[in-house]
mmCIF file of C-alpha atoms and ligand atoms in Angstrom:
data_model
loop_
_atom_site.group_PDB
_atom_site.id
_atom_site.type_symbol
_atom_site.label_atom_id
_atom_site.label_comp_id
_atom_site.label_asym_id
_atom_site.label_seq_id
_atom_site.Cartn_x
_atom_site.Cartn_y
_atom_site.Cartn_z
ATOM 1 C CA MET C 284 55.621 -57.409 -107.818
ATOM 2 C CA LYS C 285 55.499 -53.112 -106.802
ATOM 3 C CA LYS C 286 55.846 -51.032 -109.095
ATOM 4 C CA ILE C 287 57.386 -47.861 -109.628
ATOM 5 C CA LYS C 288 55.827 -44.664 -108.849
ATOM 6 C CA ALA C 289 58.921 -41.995 -107.579
ATOM 7 C CA VAL C 290 62.031 -41.262 -107.573
ATOM 8 C CA ILE C 291 64.227 -40.022 -104.977
ATOM 9 C CA PHE C 292 67.601 -38.394 -105.290
ATOM 10 C CA ASP C 293 70.572 -37.923 -103.214
ATOM 11 C CA LEU C 294 72.037 -34.436 -104.081
ATOM 12 C CA ASP C 295 75.830 -34.510 -103.252
ATOM 13 C CA GLY C 296 77.190 -36.963 -105.314
ATOM 14 C CA VAL C 297 74.096 -37.731 -107.726
ATOM 15 C CA ILE C 298 72.827 -35.018 -109.208
ATOM 16 C CA VAL C 299 75.968 -32.450 -107.912
ATOM 17 C CA SER C 300 79.326 -32.907 -107.101
ATOM 18 C CA THR C 301 79.676 -30.957 -104.629
ATOM 19 C CA ASP C 302 81.643 -34.009 -102.671
ATOM 20 C CA GLU C 303 84.081 -32.396 -103.929
ATOM 21 C CA TYR C 304 83.810 -29.325 -102.521
ATOM 22 C CA HIS C 305 83.632 -30.733 -98.906
ATOM 23 C CA PHE C 306 86.588 -31.974 -99.231
ATOM 24 C CA GLN C 307 88.493 -29.351 -99.943
ATOM 25 C CA ALA C 308 85.833 -27.395 -96.710
ATOM 26 C CA TRP C 309 87.219 -30.464 -94.661
ATOM 27 C CA LYS C 310 90.085 -30.736 -95.668
ATOM 28 C CA GLN C 311 91.747 -27.362 -95.440
ATOM 29 C CA LEU C 312 89.801 -26.872 -91.584
ATOM 30 C CA ALA C 313 91.453 -30.349 -90.298
ATOM 31 C CA ASP C 314 94.850 -28.921 -91.715
ATOM 32 C CA GLU C 315 93.554 -25.944 -89.934
ATOM 33 C CA GLU C 316 93.085 -27.694 -86.644
ATOM 34 C CA ARG C 317 96.219 -30.263 -87.651
ATOM 35 C CA ILE C 318 94.181 -33.259 -87.779
ATOM 36 C CA PRO C 319 94.913 -35.839 -90.599
ATOM 37 C CA PHE C 320 92.755 -36.144 -92.811
ATOM 38 C CA ASP C 321 92.373 -37.353 -96.295
ATOM 39 C CA ARG C 322 90.235 -38.790 -99.252
ATOM 40 C CA ASN C 323 89.449 -42.031 -97.348
ATOM 41 C CA ASP C 324 88.334 -40.339 -94.382
ATOM 42 C CA ASN C 325 86.779 -38.281 -96.920
ATOM 43 C CA ASP C 326 84.992 -40.648 -97.908
ATOM 44 C CA ARG C 327 82.515 -42.008 -93.869
ATOM 45 C CA LEU C 328 81.365 -38.450 -94.131
ATOM 46 C CA ARG C 329 79.719 -39.398 -97.385
ATOM 47 C CA GLY C 330 75.584 -38.602 -96.534
ATOM 48 C CA VAL C 331 76.066 -37.644 -93.506
ATOM 49 C CA SER C 332 75.428 -34.191 -91.892
ATOM 50 C CA ARG C 333 77.478 -32.267 -90.930
ATOM 51 C CA MET C 334 77.763 -32.145 -87.550
ATOM 52 C CA GLU C 335 78.113 -35.855 -87.193
ATOM 53 C CA SER C 336 81.429 -35.186 -90.606
ATOM 54 C CA LEU C 337 83.331 -33.315 -87.852
ATOM 55 C CA ALA C 338 82.200 -36.275 -84.692
ATOM 56 C CA ILE C 339 84.629 -38.310 -87.268
ATOM 57 C CA ILE C 340 86.907 -36.398 -88.016
ATOM 58 C CA LEU C 341 87.984 -35.329 -84.534
ATOM 59 C CA GLN C 342 88.373 -39.295 -83.544
ATOM 60 C CA LYS C 343 91.963 -38.309 -85.534
ATOM 61 C CA SER C 344 92.583 -35.525 -83.034
ATOM 62 C CA SER C 345 94.749 -35.982 -80.324
ATOM 63 C CA ARG C 346 92.782 -32.914 -78.285
ATOM 64 C CA THR C 347 88.792 -33.038 -77.000
ATOM 65 C CA TYR C 348 86.658 -30.017 -78.728
ATOM 66 C CA SER C 349 84.285 -28.451 -76.525
ATOM 67 C CA ALA C 350 80.305 -28.217 -77.619
ATOM 68 C CA ALA C 351 81.182 -24.162 -78.480
ATOM 69 C CA GLU C 352 84.465 -24.617 -80.133
ATOM 70 C CA LYS C 353 81.956 -27.809 -82.293
ATOM 71 C CA GLN C 354 80.186 -25.335 -83.527
ATOM 72 C CA LYS C 355 82.570 -22.814 -84.045
ATOM 73 C CA MET C 356 84.165 -24.866 -86.601
ATOM 74 C CA ALA C 357 81.784 -26.642 -87.777
ATOM 75 C CA ALA C 358 79.965 -22.869 -88.795
ATOM 76 C CA ARG C 359 83.948 -22.406 -90.255
ATOM 77 C CA LYS C 360 83.420 -25.322 -92.134
ATOM 78 C CA ASN C 361 80.392 -24.631 -93.279
ATOM 79 C CA ASP C 362 81.311 -20.470 -94.690
ATOM 80 C CA ILE C 363 84.927 -22.004 -97.039
ATOM 81 C CA TYR C 364 81.934 -24.457 -98.742
ATOM 82 C CA ARG C 365 80.042 -22.143 -99.274
ATOM 83 C CA GLU C 366 82.613 -19.712 -100.540
ATOM 84 C CA LEU C 367 83.079 -23.039 -103.058
ATOM 85 C CA LEU C 368 79.952 -23.380 -104.143
ATOM 86 C CA LYS C 369 79.850 -19.846 -105.676
ATOM 87 C CA GLY C 370 81.770 -20.824 -108.302
ATOM 88 C CA LEU C 371 78.502 -23.811 -108.975
ATOM 89 C CA SER C 372 76.954 -23.619 -113.106
ATOM 90 C CA PRO C 373 74.182 -26.136 -114.026
ATOM 91 C CA ALA C 374 77.542 -27.061 -116.009
ATOM 92 C CA ASP C 375 77.707 -28.265 -113.272
ATOM 93 C CA VAL C 376 75.100 -31.203 -113.006
ATOM 94 C CA LEU C 377 76.094 -34.335 -113.824
ATOM 95 C CA PRO C 378 76.315 -36.942 -115.942
ATOM 96 C CA GLY C 379 72.792 -38.792 -117.083
ATOM 97 C CA VAL C 380 71.230 -36.160 -114.712
ATOM 98 C CA THR C 381 68.720 -33.547 -117.494
ATOM 99 C CA SER C 382 68.419 -36.493 -119.202
ATOM 100 C CA THR C 383 66.835 -38.846 -116.270
ATOM 101 C CA LEU C 384 65.123 -36.638 -114.816
ATOM 102 C CA GLN C 385 62.909 -35.710 -118.259
ATOM 103 C CA ALA C 386 61.887 -39.276 -119.888
ATOM 104 C CA LEU C 387 61.179 -39.635 -115.469
ATOM 105 C CA ARG C 388 58.625 -36.886 -115.593
ATOM 106 C CA GLU C 389 57.435 -37.712 -119.399
ATOM 107 C CA ARG C 390 56.423 -40.909 -117.724
ATOM 108 C CA GLY C 391 54.389 -39.599 -115.478
ATOM 109 C CA MET C 392 56.554 -40.096 -112.860
ATOM 110 C CA LYS C 393 57.260 -38.269 -109.165
ATOM 111 C CA ILE C 394 60.095 -37.247 -108.830
ATOM 112 C CA ALA C 395 62.652 -35.420 -104.903
ATOM 113 C CA ILE C 396 65.498 -34.658 -103.596
ATOM 114 C CA GLY C 397 66.566 -36.286 -100.244
ATOM 115 C CA SER C 398 70.429 -34.924 -98.518
ATOM 116 C CA SER C 399 71.414 -34.451 -95.720
ATOM 117 C CA SER C 400 72.256 -31.449 -96.720
ATOM 118 C CA LYS C 401 71.722 -27.495 -95.143
ATOM 119 C CA ASN C 402 72.734 -25.991 -97.865
ATOM 120 C CA ALA C 403 69.864 -28.342 -100.635
ATOM 121 C CA GLY C 404 68.337 -25.195 -101.220
ATOM 122 C CA PRO C 405 70.787 -22.479 -102.789
ATOM 123 C CA ILE C 406 73.126 -25.432 -104.903
ATOM 124 C CA LEU C 407 69.669 -26.442 -106.811
ATOM 125 C CA GLN C 408 69.656 -22.641 -107.170
ATOM 126 C CA ALA C 409 72.265 -22.438 -108.949
ATOM 127 C CA ILE C 410 72.518 -25.901 -111.038
ATOM 128 C CA GLY C 411 68.743 -24.339 -112.237
ATOM 129 C CA LEU C 412 66.783 -26.961 -110.609
ATOM 130 C CA ALA C 413 64.803 -25.831 -108.189
ATOM 131 C CA ASP C 414 61.789 -25.817 -109.448
ATOM 132 C CA VAL C 415 61.951 -28.913 -110.873
ATOM 133 C CA PHE C 416 61.129 -31.452 -108.100
ATOM 134 C CA ASP C 417 57.965 -32.591 -106.474
ATOM 135 C CA ALA C 418 59.823 -32.263 -103.344
ATOM 136 C CA VAL C 419 62.784 -31.191 -101.788
ATOM 137 C CA VAL C 420 63.621 -32.619 -98.305
ATOM 138 C CA ASP C 421 66.603 -32.003 -97.111
ATOM 139 C CA GLY C 422 68.570 -30.838 -93.566
ATOM 140 C CA ASN C 423 67.019 -28.294 -92.346
ATOM 141 C CA HIS C 424 64.386 -31.642 -92.254
ATOM 142 C CA ILE C 425 64.980 -33.966 -90.544
ATOM 143 C CA SER C 426 65.966 -34.600 -86.534
ATOM 144 C CA ARG C 427 68.098 -37.963 -88.320
ATOM 145 C CA SER C 428 71.113 -37.812 -90.675
ATOM 146 C CA LYS C 429 71.766 -41.051 -93.202
ATOM 147 C CA PRO C 430 71.738 -44.083 -92.652
ATOM 148 C CA ASP C 431 67.851 -42.999 -90.135
ATOM 149 C CA PRO C 432 65.306 -43.000 -92.687
ATOM 150 C CA GLU C 433 63.614 -40.168 -92.295
ATOM 151 C CA VAL C 434 64.388 -37.915 -95.007
ATOM 152 C CA PHE C 435 63.358 -40.709 -97.567
ATOM 153 C CA ARG C 436 60.028 -41.661 -95.828
ATOM 154 C CA LEU C 437 59.661 -37.309 -95.740
ATOM 155 C CA ALA C 438 59.877 -37.384 -99.619
ATOM 156 C CA ALA C 439 57.921 -40.011 -99.826
ATOM 157 C CA GLN C 440 55.044 -38.842 -97.649
ATOM 158 C CA ARG C 441 54.823 -35.789 -99.367
ATOM 159 C CA MET C 442 54.801 -37.249 -102.811
ATOM 160 C CA GLY C 443 52.042 -39.346 -101.325
ATOM 161 C CA PHE C 444 53.481 -42.886 -102.324
ATOM 162 C CA PRO C 445 53.944 -45.446 -99.932
ATOM 163 C CA SER C 446 57.369 -46.315 -99.911
ATOM 164 C CA GLU C 447 57.643 -50.095 -101.396
ATOM 165 C CA GLN C 448 56.200 -47.286 -105.200
ATOM 166 C CA CYS C 449 59.736 -45.445 -104.243
ATOM 167 C CA LEU C 450 63.164 -46.386 -105.174
ATOM 168 C CA VAL C 451 66.577 -44.123 -104.344
ATOM 169 C CA VAL C 452 69.497 -43.204 -106.027
ATOM 170 C CA GLU C 453 72.070 -42.953 -104.041
ATOM 171 C CA ASP C 454 76.007 -42.312 -103.911
ATOM 172 C CA ALA C 455 76.850 -42.551 -100.258
ATOM 173 C CA ASP C 456 76.706 -46.205 -97.884
ATOM 174 C CA ALA C 457 74.982 -44.978 -95.596
ATOM 175 C CA GLY C 458 72.487 -43.460 -97.624
ATOM 176 C CA VAL C 459 71.672 -47.079 -100.315
ATOM 177 C CA GLU C 460 71.525 -48.232 -96.557
ATOM 178 C CA ALA C 461 69.204 -45.679 -94.863
ATOM 179 C CA ALA C 462 66.735 -46.293 -98.003
ATOM 180 C CA LEU C 463 66.309 -50.204 -97.365
ATOM 181 C CA ALA C 464 65.436 -49.243 -93.645
ATOM 182 C CA ALA C 465 62.867 -47.398 -95.379
ATOM 183 C CA GLY C 466 61.672 -50.071 -96.809
ATOM 184 C CA MET C 467 62.564 -48.866 -100.798
ATOM 185 C CA SER C 468 64.433 -49.944 -103.423
ATOM 186 C CA VAL C 469 67.527 -48.356 -103.974
ATOM 187 C CA LEU C 470 70.021 -47.511 -107.241
ATOM 188 C CA ALA C 471 73.464 -47.111 -105.665
ATOM 189 C CA VAL C 472 75.150 -45.055 -108.651
ATOM 190 C CA GLY C 473 79.122 -43.180 -107.727
ATOM 191 C CA SER C 474 81.248 -44.593 -104.739
ATOM 192 C CA ALA C 475 78.417 -46.615 -103.770
ATOM 193 C CA ASN C 476 78.231 -47.909 -107.402
ATOM 194 C CA GLY C 477 77.732 -52.431 -107.043
ATOM 195 C CA HIS C 478 76.678 -51.717 -102.636
ATOM 196 C CA PRO C 479 75.812 -55.341 -101.794
ATOM 197 C CA HIS C 480 73.123 -54.108 -100.812
ATOM 198 C CA ALA C 481 72.067 -52.524 -103.318
ATOM 199 C CA THR C 482 68.653 -53.177 -105.685
ATOM 200 C CA LEU C 483 71.114 -52.758 -108.652
ATOM 201 C CA SER C 484 74.322 -50.663 -110.006
ATOM 202 C CA SER C 485 75.311 -47.904 -112.214
ATOM 203 C CA GLN C 486 78.806 -46.410 -112.712
ATOM 204 C CA ASP C 487 75.885 -42.557 -112.677
ATOM 205 C CA LEU C 488 73.456 -41.913 -114.393
ATOM 206 C CA ALA C 489 74.668 -41.756 -117.849
ATOM 207 C CA HIS C 490 75.622 -45.398 -117.823
ATOM 208 C CA ILE C 491 71.482 -46.472 -116.882
ATOM 209 C CA THR C 492 68.215 -45.992 -118.790
ATOM 210 C CA PRO C 493 65.084 -45.260 -116.915
ATOM 211 C CA ASP C 494 64.061 -48.262 -118.166
ATOM 212 C CA GLU C 495 66.169 -50.577 -116.860
ATOM 213 C CA PHE C 496 65.967 -48.945 -113.328
ATOM 214 C CA LEU C 497 62.868 -48.552 -113.061
ATOM 215 C CA LEU C 498 62.918 -52.333 -113.267
ATOM 216 C CA ALA C 499 64.060 -52.347 -109.811
ATOM 217 C CA ASN C 500 60.151 -53.353 -108.360
ATOM 218 C CA VAL C 501 61.273 -55.584 -106.400
ATOM 219 C CA SER C 502 60.424 -55.152 -102.526
ATOM 220 C CA PRO C 503 64.052 -55.200 -100.569
ATOM 221 C CA THR C 504 62.946 -57.441 -97.722
ATOM 222 C CA GLU C 505 62.130 -59.741 -100.223
ATOM 223 C CA GLU C 506 64.505 -62.780 -100.691
ATOM 224 C CA SER C 507 64.678 -63.004 -104.508
ATOM 225 C CA ARG C 508 65.976 -59.425 -104.439
ATOM 226 C CA ALA C 509 67.550 -58.358 -108.099
ATOM 227 C CA SER C 510 71.580 -57.475 -108.500
ATOM 228 C CA ILE C 511 72.248 -55.543 -111.082
ATOM 229 C CA THR C 512 74.831 -54.364 -111.997
ATOM 230 C CA ILE C 513 74.654 -52.580 -115.486
HETATM 231 P P1 B16 F 612 75.521 -30.040 -95.342
HETATM 232 P P2 B16 F 612 73.963 -35.700 -99.649
HETATM 233 C C1 B16 F 612 75.687 -34.340 -98.313
HETATM 234 O O1 B16 F 612 74.259 -34.502 -98.762
HETATM 235 C C2 B16 F 612 76.866 -34.921 -97.947
HETATM 236 O O2 B16 F 612 76.646 -35.903 -98.192
HETATM 237 C C3 B16 F 612 77.982 -34.055 -96.798
HETATM 238 O O3 B16 F 612 78.920 -35.327 -97.149
HETATM 239 C C4 B16 F 612 77.505 -33.244 -95.975
HETATM 240 O O4 B16 F 612 78.777 -33.681 -95.140
HETATM 241 C C5 B16 F 612 75.310 -33.821 -95.334
HETATM 242 O O5 B16 F 612 74.876 -33.353 -97.189
HETATM 243 C C6 B16 F 612 75.023 -32.420 -95.104
HETATM 244 O O6 B16 F 612 75.776 -31.125 -96.289
HETATM 245 O O7 B16 F 612 76.735 -29.707 -94.668
HETATM 246 O O8 B16 F 612 75.940 -28.688 -96.706
HETATM 247 O O9 B16 F 612 74.921 -29.430 -94.656
HETATM 248 O O10 B16 F 612 75.206 -36.856 -99.875
HETATM 249 O O11 B16 F 612 72.941 -36.113 -99.190
HETATM 250 O O12 B16 F 612 73.354 -34.855 -100.572
HETATM 251 MG MG1 MG F 613 75.567 -37.754 -101.613
#
């Protein structure tokens, strides 16, 4: 049995619902370019980097875009997104997050952010959680985005714990896969709730306690993987 000593939180969709702002910004860009884009398409972008998200959106385009045009479109989407983020405040922290972070702190656990977003810093500032985490690893620190395990491995390394002592909280299928590829346990929430390979699942952090998810102390590589749906 491996004891969980550190918890790595995804940001968008786990700590704060910026995923809706991502959708609105991509939707505006896609409409301008007359590219079909709906919420089902948007689900494929969760946890995926900005340029990879654009590549997925452009799969439905009838024309091709040069590298310079793609850079311009990604910058435009980010401008729209950053404008939407101006309305963000501590009231946007998702249910159960504050009490979960506090409970983990009281247990002496290390906590980190592992996000694909290059906007993680300003988002954490806006929601009042900039000084809460032992490590913040985001899209500015990695070269390969989820489902690659790089972001979570780096977060674990910065906290000083081996993968098997870390549990990841994720809302994206790509993020669940990244955590498993890193050799970590994973609590799937939100859109990833019920992911067949997650160590355990919950609707959100308000519907599961640290006592429950810290029992996920079974390595995902062990055959007897605990698969509990709360
Ligand atoms: P940005 P996470 C991810 O954040 C989002 O889920 C994903 O939709 C977004 O494309 C990605 O960040 C990059 O974001 O454009 O702000 O750099 O869920 O990994 O915290
Ligand atoms: Mg996410």
